[in-house]
JSON list of C-alpha atoms in Angstrom, two decimals:
[
{"chain": "A", "resi": 1, "resn": "GLN", "atom": "CA", "xyz": [16.97, -31.16, 45.83]},
{"chain": "A", "resi": 2, "resn": "VAL", "atom": "CA", "xyz": [13.01, -31.26, 46.69]},
{"chain": "A", "resi": 3, "resn": "ARG", "atom": "CA", "xyz": [11.18, -32.13, 43.43]},
{"chain": "A", "resi": 4, "resn": "LEU", "atom": "CA", "xyz": [7.50, -33.54, 42.39]},
{"chain": "A", "resi": 5, "resn": "VAL", "atom": "CA", "xyz": [7.39, -35.35, 38.81]},
{"chain": "A", "resi": 6, "resn": "GLU", "atom": "CA", "xyz": [3.79, -35.98, 37.58]},
{"chain": "A", "resi": 7, "resn": "SER", "atom": "CA", "xyz": [3.34, -38.74, 34.41]},
{"chain": "A", "resi": 8, "resn": "GLY", "atom": "CA", "xyz": [0.61, -40.52, 33.12]},
{"chain": "A", "resi": 9, "resn": "GLY", "atom": "CA", "xyz": [-1.12, -37.92, 31.38]},
{"chain": "A", "resi": 10, "resn": "GLY", "atom": "CA", "xyz": [-2.63, -38.39, 27.55]},
{"chain": "A", "resi": 11, "resn": "LEU", "atom": "CA", "xyz": [-5.46, -37.96, 25.20]},
{"chain": "A", "resi": 12, "resn": "VAL", "atom": "CA", "xyz": [-8.66, -40.73, 26.32]},
{"chain": "A", "resi": 13, "resn": "LYS", "atom": "CA", "xyz": [-11.99, -40.82, 24.86]},
{"chain": "A", "resi": 14, "resn": "PRO", "atom": "CA", "xyz": [-14.94, -39.70, 27.14]},
{"chain": "A", "resi": 15, "resn": "GLY", "atom": "CA", "xyz": [-15.86, -42.38, 29.71]},
{"chain": "A", "resi": 16, "resn": "GLY", "atom": "CA", "xyz": [-12.18, -43.42, 30.20]},
{"chain": "A", "resi": 17, "resn": "SER", "atom": "CA", "xyz": [-9.51, -44.04, 32.48]},
{"chain": "A", "resi": 18, "resn": "LEU", "atom": "CA", "xyz": [-6.51, -43.00, 33.29]},
{"chain": "A", "resi": 19, "resn": "ARG", "atom": "CA", "xyz": [-3.47, -43.60, 36.30]},
{"chain": "A", "resi": 20, "resn": "LEU", "atom": "CA", "xyz": [-1.66, -40.05, 37.19]},
{"chain": "A", "resi": 21, "resn": "SER", "atom": "CA", "xyz": [1.71, -40.72, 38.69]},
{"chain": "A", "resi": 22, "resn": "CYS", "atom": "CA", "xyz": [3.71, -38.27, 41.00]},
{"chain": "A", "resi": 23, "resn": "ALA", "atom": "CA", "xyz": [6.89, -39.20, 41.84]},
{"chain": "A", "resi": 24, "resn": "ALA", "atom": "CA", "xyz": [8.80, -37.23, 44.69]},
{"chain": "A", "resi": 25, "resn": "SER", "atom": "CA", "xyz": [12.46, -37.01, 45.94]},
{"chain": "A", "resi": 26, "resn": "GLY", "atom": "CA", "xyz": [14.57, -35.12, 48.33]},
{"chain": "A", "resi": 27, "resn": "PHE", "atom": "CA", "xyz": [12.31, -35.01, 51.15]},
{"chain": "A", "resi": 28, "resn": "THR", "atom": "CA", "xyz": [10.79, -37.21, 53.81]},
{"chain": "A", "resi": 29, "resn": "PHE", "atom": "CA", "xyz": [7.43, -38.21, 51.89]},
{"chain": "A", "resi": 30, "resn": "SER", "atom": "CA", "xyz": [5.76, -40.38, 54.36]},
{"chain": "A", "resi": 31, "resn": "ASP", "atom": "CA", "xyz": [6.23, -36.95, 56.70]},
{"chain": "A", "resi": 32, "resn": "TYR", "atom": "CA", "xyz": [3.65, -35.08, 54.42]},
{"chain": "A", "resi": 33, "resn": "TYR", "atom": "CA", "xyz": [0.34, -34.63, 53.17]},
{"chain": "A", "resi": 34, "resn": "MET", "atom": "CA", "xyz": [0.18, -34.11, 49.33]},
{"chain": "A", "resi": 35, "resn": "SER", "atom": "CA", "xyz": [-2.90, -32.75, 47.04]},
{"chain": "A", "resi": 36, "resn": "TRP", "atom": "CA", "xyz": [-3.81, -33.01, 43.39]},
{"chain": "A", "resi": 37, "resn": "ILE", "atom": "CA", "xyz": [-4.66, -29.63, 41.73]},
{"chain": "A", "resi": 38, "resn": "ARG", "atom": "CA", "xyz": [-5.83, -29.04, 38.29]},
{"chain": "A", "resi": 39, "resn": "GLN", "atom": "CA", "xyz": [-5.73, -26.12, 35.57]},
{"chain": "A", "resi": 40, "resn": "ALA", "atom": "CA", "xyz": [-8.00, -26.62, 32.20]},
{"chain": "A", "resi": 41, "resn": "PRO", "atom": "CA", "xyz": [-6.50, -24.37, 29.48]},
{"chain": "A", "resi": 42, "resn": "GLY", "atom": "CA", "xyz": [-6.93, -20.75, 30.11]},
{"chain": "A", "resi": 43, "resn": "LYS", "atom": "CA", "xyz": [-8.47, -21.08, 33.86]},
{"chain": "A", "resi": 44, "resn": "GLY", "atom": "CA", "xyz": [-7.05, -20.86, 37.07]},
{"chain": "A", "resi": 45, "resn": "LEU", "atom": "CA", "xyz": [-6.79, -23.56, 39.69]},
{"chain": "A", "resi": 46, "resn": "GLU", "atom": "CA", "xyz": [-8.66, -25.97, 41.25]},
{"chain": "A", "resi": 47, "resn": "TRP", "atom": "CA", "xyz": [-7.74, -28.04, 44.24]},
{"chain": "A", "resi": 48, "resn": "ILE", "atom": "CA", "xyz": [-9.51, -31.66, 43.73]},
{"chain": "A", "resi": 49, "resn": "SER", "atom": "CA", "xyz": [-7.46, -33.82, 45.99]},
{"chain": "A", "resi": 50, "resn": "TYR", "atom": "CA", "xyz": [-5.68, -34.82, 49.39]},
{"chain": "A", "resi": 51, "resn": "VAL", "atom": "CA", "xyz": [-4.65, -37.68, 51.08]},
{"chain": "A", "resi": 52, "resn": "SER", "atom": "CA", "xyz": [-2.83, -37.50, 54.64]},
{"chain": "A", "resi": 53, "resn": "SER", "atom": "CA", "xyz": [0.51, -38.68, 55.05]},
{"chain": "A", "resi": 54, "resn": "SER", "atom": "CA", "xyz": [-0.27, -42.17, 56.47]},
{"chain": "A", "resi": 55, "resn": "GLY", "atom": "CA", "xyz": [-3.07, -42.47, 53.27]},
{"chain": "A", "resi": 56, "resn": "THR", "atom": "CA", "xyz": [-5.76, -43.22, 55.40]},
{"chain": "A", "resi": 57, "resn": "THR", "atom": "CA", "xyz": [-7.54, -39.51, 55.42]},
{"chain": "A", "resi": 58, "resn": "LYS", "atom": "CA", "xyz": [-8.41, -38.78, 51.91]},
{"chain": "A", "resi": 59, "resn": "TYR", "atom": "CA", "xyz": [-10.52, -35.57, 50.60]},
{"chain": "A", "resi": 60, "resn": "TYR", "atom": "CA", "xyz": [-12.28, -34.93, 47.20]},
{"chain": "A", "resi": 61, "resn": "ALA", "atom": "CA", "xyz": [-13.61, -32.35, 45.93]},
{"chain": "A", "resi": 62, "resn": "ASP", "atom": "CA", "xyz": [-17.29, -32.17, 44.58]},
{"chain": "A", "resi": 63, "resn": "SER", "atom": "CA", "xyz": [-16.38, -32.29, 40.84]},
{"chain": "A", "resi": 64, "resn": "VAL", "atom": "CA", "xyz": [-14.81, -35.37, 40.87]},
{"chain": "A", "resi": 65, "resn": "LYS", "atom": "CA", "xyz": [-16.08, -37.37, 44.14]},
{"chain": "A", "resi": 66, "resn": "GLY", "atom": "CA", "xyz": [-16.90, -41.05, 43.23]},
{"chain": "A", "resi": 67, "resn": "ARG", "atom": "CA", "xyz": [-14.52, -40.89, 40.01]},
{"chain": "A", "resi": 68, "resn": "PHE", "atom": "CA", "xyz": [-11.26, -39.99, 41.22]},
{"chain": "A", "resi": 69, "resn": "THR", "atom": "CA", "xyz": [-9.52, -41.83, 43.80]},
{"chain": "A", "resi": 70, "resn": "ILE", "atom": "CA", "xyz": [-6.33, -40.67, 45.43]},
{"chain": "A", "resi": 71, "resn": "SER", "atom": "CA", "xyz": [-3.53, -42.87, 46.81]},
{"chain": "A", "resi": 72, "resn": "ARG", "atom": "CA", "xyz": [0.15, -43.36, 47.81]},
{"chain": "A", "resi": 73, "resn": "ASP", "atom": "CA", "xyz": [2.85, -45.89, 48.64]},
{"chain": "A", "resi": 74, "resn": "ASN", "atom": "CA", "xyz": [5.59, -43.99, 50.96]},
{"chain": "A", "resi": 75, "resn": "SER", "atom": "CA", "xyz": [7.89, -47.16, 50.28]},
{"chain": "A", "resi": 76, "resn": "ASN", "atom": "CA", "xyz": [7.99, -45.74, 46.57]},
{"chain": "A", "resi": 77, "resn": "ASN", "atom": "CA", "xyz": [7.52, -42.02, 47.33]},
{"chain": "A", "resi": 78, "resn": "SER", "atom": "CA", "xyz": [4.78, -41.98, 45.19]},
{"chain": "A", "resi": 79, "resn": "LEU", "atom": "CA", "xyz": [1.54, -40.35, 45.18]},
{"chain": "A", "resi": 80, "resn": "SER", "atom": "CA", "xyz": [-1.42, -41.45, 42.60]},
{"chain": "A", "resi": 81, "resn": "LEU", "atom": "CA", "xyz": [-4.65, -40.19, 40.59]},
{"chain": "A", "resi": 82, "resn": "GLN", "atom": "CA", "xyz": [-7.16, -42.31, 39.44]},
{"chain": "A", "resi": 83, "resn": "VAL", "atom": "CA", "xyz": [-9.11, -40.69, 37.10]},
{"chain": "A", "resi": 84, "resn": "ASN", "atom": "CA", "xyz": [-12.17, -42.82, 35.79]},
{"chain": "A", "resi": 85, "resn": "SER", "atom": "CA", "xyz": [-15.38, -41.84, 34.06]},
{"chain": "A", "resi": 86, "resn": "LEU", "atom": "CA", "xyz": [-13.42, -38.83, 32.48]},
{"chain": "A", "resi": 87, "resn": "ARG", "atom": "CA", "xyz": [-15.47, -36.12, 30.88]},
{"chain": "A", "resi": 88, "resn": "ALA", "atom": "CA", "xyz": [-14.64, -32.79, 28.76]},
{"chain": "A", "resi": 89, "resn": "GLY", "atom": "CA", "xyz": [-14.68, -30.82, 31.68]},
{"chain": "A", "resi": 90, "resn": "ASP", "atom": "CA", "xyz": [-11.50, -33.08, 32.97]},
{"chain": "A", "resi": 91, "resn": "THR", "atom": "CA", "xyz": [-9.50, -31.98, 30.43]},
{"chain": "A", "resi": 92, "resn": "ALA", "atom": "CA", "xyz": [-6.62, -29.87, 32.58]},
{"chain": "A", "resi": 93, "resn": "VAL", "atom": "CA", "xyz": [-3.35, -29.87, 33.20]},
{"chain": "A", "resi": 94, "resn": "TYR", "atom": "CA", "xyz": [-2.97, -32.08, 36.59]},
{"chain": "A", "resi": 95, "resn": "TYR", "atom": "CA", "xyz": [-0.21, -30.50, 39.37]},
{"chain": "A", "resi": 96, "resn": "CYS", "atom": "CA", "xyz": [0.70, -32.46, 42.37]},
{"chain": "A", "resi": 97, "resn": "ALA", "atom": "CA", "xyz": [1.86, -30.66, 45.08]},
{"chain": "A", "resi": 98, "resn": "ARG", "atom": "CA", "xyz": [3.20, -30.91, 48.58]},
{"chain": "A", "resi": 99, "resn": "VAL", "atom": "CA", "xyz": [1.08, -29.97, 51.66]},
{"chain": "A", "resi": 100, "resn": "SER", "atom": "CA", "xyz": [3.53, -28.11, 54.23]},
{"chain": "A", "resi": 101, "resn": "TYR", "atom": "CA", "xyz": [3.48, -28.04, 57.60]},
{"chain": "A", "resi": 102, "resn": "SER", "atom": "CA", "xyz": [1.57, -24.97, 57.50]},
{"chain": "A", "resi": 103, "resn": "ASN", "atom": "CA", "xyz": [-1.07, -26.31, 55.25]},
{"chain": "A", "resi": 104, "resn": "ALA", "atom": "CA", "xyz": [0.00, -24.24, 52.54]},
{"chain": "A", "resi": 105, "resn": "PHE", "atom": "CA", "xyz": [1.11, -26.31, 49.24]},
{"chain": "A", "resi": 106, "resn": "ASP", "atom": "CA", "xyz": [4.99, -25.42, 49.19]},
{"chain": "A", "resi": 107, "resn": "ILE", "atom": "CA", "xyz": [6.11, -27.66, 46.50]},
{"chain": "A", "resi": 108, "resn": "TRP", "atom": "CA", "xyz": [4.43, -28.32, 42.83]},
{"chain": "A", "resi": 109, "resn": "GLY", "atom": "CA", "xyz": [5.29, -30.78, 40.05]},
{"chain": "A", "resi": 110, "resn": "GLN", "atom": "CA", "xyz": [5.83, -29.52, 36.79]},
{"chain": "A", "resi": 111, "resn": "GLY", "atom": "CA", "xyz": [2.12, -31.06, 35.50]},
{"chain": "A", "resi": 112, "resn": "THR", "atom": "CA", "xyz": [0.94, -33.51, 33.55]},
{"chain": "A", "resi": 113, "resn": "MET", "atom": "CA", "xyz": [-1.65, -32.79, 30.63]},
{"chain": "A", "resi": 114, "resn": "VAL", "atom": "CA", "xyz": [-4.85, -34.49, 30.59]},
{"chain": "A", "resi": 115, "resn": "THR", "atom": "CA", "xyz": [-7.15, -33.97, 27.38]},
{"chain": "A", "resi": 116, "resn": "VAL", "atom": "CA", "xyz": [-10.69, -35.52, 27.52]},
{"chain": "A", "resi": 117, "resn": "SER", "atom": "CA", "xyz": [-11.51, -35.38, 23.61]},
{"chain": "A", "resi": 118, "resn": "SER", "atom": "CA", "xyz": [-13.57, -37.98, 21.02]},
{"chain": "B", "resi": 1, "resn": "ASP", "atom": "CA", "xyz": [-17.72, -23.31, 50.78]},
{"chain": "B", "resi": 2, "resn": "ILE", "atom": "CA", "xyz": [-15.70, -20.22, 50.60]},
{"chain": "B", "resi": 3, "resn": "VAL", "atom": "CA", "xyz": [-15.52, -18.47, 47.78]},
{"chain": "B", "resi": 4, "resn": "LEU", "atom": "CA", "xyz": [-12.17, -15.94, 47.16]},
{"chain": "B", "resi": 5, "resn": "THR", "atom": "CA", "xyz": [-12.77, -13.27, 44.87]},
{"chain": "B", "resi": 6, "resn": "GLN", "atom": "CA", "xyz": [-10.01, -11.66, 43.34]},
{"chain": "B", "resi": 7, "resn": "SER", "atom": "CA", "xyz": [-9.66, -8.27, 41.79]},
{"chain": "B", "resi": 8, "resn": "PRO", "atom": "CA", "xyz": [-9.05, -6.47, 39.37]},
{"chain": "B", "resi": 9, "resn": "ALA", "atom": "CA", "xyz": [-8.40, -9.43, 37.03]},
{"chain": "B", "resi": 10, "resn": "THR", "atom": "CA", "xyz": [-5.50, -7.42, 34.60]},
{"chain": "B", "resi": 11, "resn": "LEU", "atom": "CA", "xyz": [-3.20, -4.88, 35.98]},
{"chain": "B", "resi": 12, "resn": "SER", "atom": "CA", "xyz": [-1.04, -3.20, 33.51]},
{"chain": "B", "resi": 13, "resn": "LEU", "atom": "CA", "xyz": [1.95, -1.61, 35.07]},
{"chain": "B", "resi": 14, "resn": "SER", "atom": "CA", "xyz": [5.29, -0.51, 34.53]},
{"chain": "B", "resi": 15, "resn": "PRO", "atom": "CA", "xyz": [8.86, -2.36, 36.26]},
{"chain": "B", "resi": 16, "resn": "GLY", "atom": "CA", "xyz": [9.17, -0.09, 39.87]},
{"chain": "B", "resi": 17, "resn": "ASP", "atom": "CA", "xyz": [5.65, 0.58, 39.92]},
{"chain": "B", "resi": 18, "resn": "ARG", "atom": "CA", "xyz": [4.27, -0.33, 43.28]},
{"chain": "B", "resi": 19, "resn": "VAL", "atom": "CA", "xyz": [1.22, -2.92, 42.97]},
{"chain": "B", "resi": 20, "resn": "THR", "atom": "CA", "xyz": [-1.53, -4.10, 45.48]},
{"chain": "B", "resi": 21, "resn": "LEU", "atom": "CA", "xyz": [-3.66, -7.02, 44.85]},
{"chain": "B", "resi": 22, "resn": "SER", "atom": "CA", "xyz": [-7.17, -8.08, 46.65]},
{"chain": "B", "resi": 23, "resn": "CYS", "atom": "CA", "xyz": [-8.51, -11.13, 47.33]},
{"chain": "B", "resi": 24, "resn": "ARG", "atom": "CA", "xyz": [-11.94, -11.31, 49.52]},
{"chain": "B", "resi": 25, "resn": "ALA", "atom": "CA", "xyz": [-13.38, -14.53, 51.22]},
{"chain": "B", "resi": 26, "resn": "SER", "atom": "CA", "xyz": [-17.35, -15.07, 51.16]},
{"chain": "B", "resi": 27, "resn": "GLU", "atom": "CA", "xyz": [-17.04, -15.23, 55.02]},
{"chain": "B", "resi": 28, "resn": "SER", "atom": "CA", "xyz": [-14.46, -14.46, 57.76]},
{"chain": "B", "resi": 29, "resn": "VAL", "atom": "CA", "xyz": [-11.32, -16.98, 57.41]},
{"chain": "B", "resi": 30, "resn": "SER", "atom": "CA", "xyz": [-8.57, -17.27, 59.68]},
{"chain": "B", "resi": 31, "resn": "SER", "atom": "CA", "xyz": [-5.62, -15.43, 58.59]},
{"chain": "B", "resi": 32, "resn": "SER", "atom": "CA", "xyz": [-3.40, -18.47, 59.61]},
{"chain": "B", "resi": 33, "resn": "TYR", "atom": "CA", "xyz": [-4.77, -19.95, 56.49]},
{"chain": "B", "resi": 34, "resn": "LEU", "atom": "CA", "xyz": [-4.70, -17.59, 53.33]},
{"chain": "B", "resi": 35, "resn": "ALA", "atom": "CA", "xyz": [-1.76, -18.24, 50.86]},
{"chain": "B", "resi": 36, "resn": "TRP", "atom": "CA", "xyz": [-0.87, -16.73, 47.53]},
{"chain": "B", "resi": 37, "resn": "TYR", "atom": "CA", "xyz": [0.61, -18.34, 44.98]},
{"chain": "B", "resi": 38, "resn": "GLN", "atom": "CA", "xyz": [2.63, -16.65, 41.56]},
{"chain": "B", "resi": 39, "resn": "GLN", "atom": "CA", "xyz": [2.31, -18.67, 37.99]},
{"chain": "B", "resi": 40, "resn": "ARG", "atom": "CA", "xyz": [4.79, -17.70, 35.16]},
{"chain": "B", "resi": 41, "resn": "PRO", "atom": "CA", "xyz": [3.35, -18.62, 31.61]},
{"chain": "B", "resi": 42, "resn": "GLY", "atom": "CA", "xyz": [4.45, -21.89, 31.12]},
{"chain": "B", "resi": 43, "resn": "GLN", "atom": "CA", "xyz": [5.29, -22.94, 34.59]},
{"chain": "B", "resi": 44, "resn": "ALA", "atom": "CA", "xyz": [3.67, -24.53, 37.97]},
{"chain": "B", "resi": 45, "resn": "PRO", "atom": "CA", "xyz": [2.46, -22.01, 40.48]},
{"chain": "B", "resi": 46, "resn": "ARG", "atom": "CA", "xyz": [4.72, -21.20, 43.06]},
{"chain": "B", "resi": 47, "resn": "LEU", "atom": "CA", "xyz": [3.83, -20.52, 46.74]},
{"chain": "B", "resi": 48, "resn": "LEU", "atom": "CA", "xyz": [4.82, -16.72, 47.52]},
{"chain": "B", "resi": 49, "resn": "MET", "atom": "CA", "xyz": [2.87, -16.00, 51.12]},
{"chain": "B", "resi": 50, "resn": "TYR", "atom": "CA", "xyz": [1.42, -18.10, 53.52]},
{"chain": "B", "resi": 51, "resn": "ALA", "atom": "CA", "xyz": [-0.66, -17.54, 56.97]},
{"chain": "B", "resi": 52, "resn": "THR", "atom": "CA", "xyz": [-1.34, -14.29, 55.35]},
{"chain": "B", "resi": 53, "resn": "SER", "atom": "CA", "xyz": [2.07, -12.28, 55.70]},
{"chain": "B", "resi": 54, "resn": "SER", "atom": "CA", "xyz": [4.75, -15.00, 56.01]},
{"chain": "B", "resi": 55, "resn": "ARG", "atom": "CA", "xyz": [7.16, -15.20, 53.07]},
{"chain": "B", "resi": 56, "resn": "ALA", "atom": "CA", "xyz": [7.53, -18.52, 51.46]},
{"chain": "B", "resi": 57, "resn": "THR", "atom": "CA", "xyz": [11.08, -19.37, 51.31]},
{"chain": "B", "resi": 58, "resn": "GLY", "atom": "CA", "xyz": [12.76, -17.79, 48.22]},
{"chain": "B", "resi": 59, "resn": "THR", "atom": "CA", "xyz": [9.67, -14.97, 47.89]},
{"chain": "B", "resi": 60, "resn": "PRO", "atom": "CA", "xyz": [11.76, -11.63, 47.69]},
{"chain": "B", "resi": 61, "resn": "ASP", "atom": "CA", "xyz": [11.20, -8.90, 50.41]},
{"chain": "B", "resi": 62, "resn": "ARG", "atom": "CA", "xyz": [9.53, -6.24, 48.29]},
{"chain": "B", "resi": 63, "resn": "PHE", "atom": "CA", "xyz": [6.34, -8.72, 47.96]},
{"chain": "B", "resi": 64, "resn": "SER", "atom": "CA", "xyz": [4.33, -8.76, 51.39]},
{"chain": "B", "resi": 65, "resn": "GLY", "atom": "CA", "xyz": [0.80, -9.73, 52.42]},
{"chain": "B", "resi": 66, "resn": "ARG", "atom": "CA", "xyz": [-1.79, -8.32, 54.82]},
{"chain": "B", "resi": 67, "resn": "GLY", "atom": "CA", "xyz": [-5.13, -8.72, 55.99]},
{"chain": "B", "resi": 68, "resn": "SER", "atom": "CA", "xyz": [-7.29, -10.72, 58.46]},
{"chain": "B", "resi": 69, "resn": "GLY", "atom": "CA", "xyz": [-11.36, -11.45, 58.21]},
{"chain": "B", "resi": 70, "resn": "ALA", "atom": "CA", "xyz": [-12.59, -11.72, 54.58]},
{"chain": "B", "resi": 71, "resn": "VAL", "atom": "CA", "xyz": [-10.23, -9.02, 53.27]},
{"chain": "B", "resi": 72, "resn": "PHE", "atom": "CA", "xyz": [-6.57, -9.62, 52.00]},
{"chain": "B", "resi": 73, "resn": "SER", "atom": "CA", "xyz": [-3.75, -7.99, 49.91]},
{"chain": "B", "resi": 74, "resn": "LEU", "atom": "CA", "xyz": [-0.70, -8.78, 48.25]},
{"chain": "B", "resi": 75, "resn": "THR", "atom": "CA", "xyz": [1.44, -5.82, 47.70]},
{"chain": "B", "resi": 76, "resn": "ILE", "atom": "CA", "xyz": [4.69, -5.85, 45.32]},
{"chain": "B", "resi": 77, "resn": "SER", "atom": "CA", "xyz": [6.95, -2.48, 46.21]},
{"chain": "B", "resi": 78, "resn": "ARG", "atom": "CA", "xyz": [8.58, -2.02, 43.22]},
{"chain": "B", "resi": 79, "resn": "VAL", "atom": "CA", "xyz": [7.50, -4.54, 40.26]},
{"chain": "B", "resi": 80, "resn": "GLU", "atom": "CA", "xyz": [10.57, -6.33, 38.58]},
{"chain": "B", "resi": 81, "resn": "PRO", "atom": "CA", "xyz": [9.99, -7.33, 35.12]},
{"chain": "B", "resi": 82, "resn": "GLU", "atom": "CA", "xyz": [9.94, -10.98, 36.77]},
{"chain": "B", "resi": 83, "resn": "ASP", "atom": "CA", "xyz": [6.71, -10.32, 38.73]},
{"chain": "B", "resi": 84, "resn": "PHE", "atom": "CA", "xyz": [4.91, -9.96, 35.62]},
{"chain": "B", "resi": 85, "resn": "ALA", "atom": "CA", "xyz": [2.52, -13.16, 36.06]},
{"chain": "B", "resi": 86, "resn": "VAL", "atom": "CA", "xyz": [-0.71, -14.35, 37.23]},
{"chain": "B", "resi": 87, "resn": "TYR", "atom": "CA", "xyz": [-0.94, -14.21, 40.97]},
{"chain": "B", "resi": 88, "resn": "TYR", "atom": "CA", "xyz": [-3.86, -16.59, 43.35]},
{"chain": "B", "resi": 89, "resn": "CYS", "atom": "CA", "xyz": [-4.85, -16.47, 46.52]},
{"chain": "B", "resi": 90, "resn": "GLN", "atom": "CA", "xyz": [-6.11, -19.27, 48.27]},
{"chain": "B", "resi": 91, "resn": "HIS", "atom": "CA", "xyz": [-7.28, -20.13, 51.17]},
{"chain": "B", "resi": 92, "resn": "TYR", "atom": "CA", "xyz": [-6.65, -23.76, 52.71]},
{"chain": "B", "resi": 93, "resn": "GLY", "atom": "CA", "xyz": [-7.96, -23.95, 56.17]},
{"chain": "B", "resi": 94, "resn": "ASN", "atom": "CA", "xyz": [-7.33, -27.01, 58.45]},
{"chain": "B", "resi": 95, "resn": "ARG", "atom": "CA", "xyz": [-9.18, -29.37, 56.22]},
{"chain": "B", "resi": 96, "resn": "PRO", "atom": "CA", "xyz": [-10.41, -29.24, 52.79]},
{"chain": "B", "resi": 97, "resn": "PRO", "atom": "CA", "xyz": [-12.37, -27.95, 50.49]},
{"chain": "B", "resi": 98, "resn": "TYR", "atom": "CA", "xyz": [-9.17, -25.86, 49.72]},
{"chain": "B", "resi": 99, "resn": "SER", "atom": "CA", "xyz": [-10.27, -22.91, 47.53]},
{"chain": "B", "resi": 100, "resn": "PHE", "atom": "CA", "xyz": [-8.51, -20.78, 45.03]},
{"chain": "B", "resi": 101, "resn": "GLY", "atom": "CA", "xyz": [-9.14, -16.69, 43.66]},
{"chain": "B", "resi": 102, "resn": "GLN", "atom": "CA", "xyz": [-9.60, -16.69, 39.68]},
{"chain": "B", "resi": 103, "resn": "GLY", "atom": "CA", "xyz": [-6.53, -14.80, 39.92]},
{"chain": "B", "resi": 104, "resn": "THR", "atom": "CA", "xyz": [-4.74, -11.61, 38.93]},
{"chain": "B", "resi": 105, "resn": "ARG", "atom": "CA", "xyz": [-2.65, -11.26, 36.10]},
{"chain": "B", "resi": 106, "resn": "LEU", "atom": "CA", "xyz": [-0.47, -8.66, 35.83]},
{"chain": "B", "resi": 107, "resn": "GLU", "atom": "CA", "xyz": [0.96, -7.22, 32.17]},
{"chain": "B", "resi": 108, "resn": "ILE", "atom": "CA", "xyz": [3.28, -4.68, 31.43]}
]
């Protein structure tokens, strides 16, 4: 069964850091590009980061550039997002998603909640 | 960056109705890179359509997509109770940034 499971969310103070993880199973992880998307409470979807299958090419939304770092470990079928210098506006559910061969996001995890508050 | 505008924000319907959701891009985009997602309350989004008119695995055939240039639409021929959800269009291009519309909520 193709599955993505996020973890690592929680409550953090402004300026703090977290490391979000996404465990993949049921498919050949190293064959696929991966992405992170977030959704603030009651709001829409915001794409935030993308990594190529090898991990060498990475893109970020302007809203997180310089603060967030995406990485992957193909030997452990895992995707990560290091989130630093957190702000209240980063409060959201963070989803990891598989980028299909057509470039759409065909598999999503259930999400992990990040709350930034003092 | 491409901005996607969905309309209307909310649609009130009854089961069995036919509905068309609209998604307009701020500039012309390739129809190969337009997708629709469904998000039910408390759940993660699910890919419904990609490349404008291709159904993702598991998408019922009552869903259809069309469009070109900057105007795209998703039609549900007969709305079922499980279709009441929020729908997002997305332009994914061949490289980021990727953009989502703000969503259309279907409510009973």
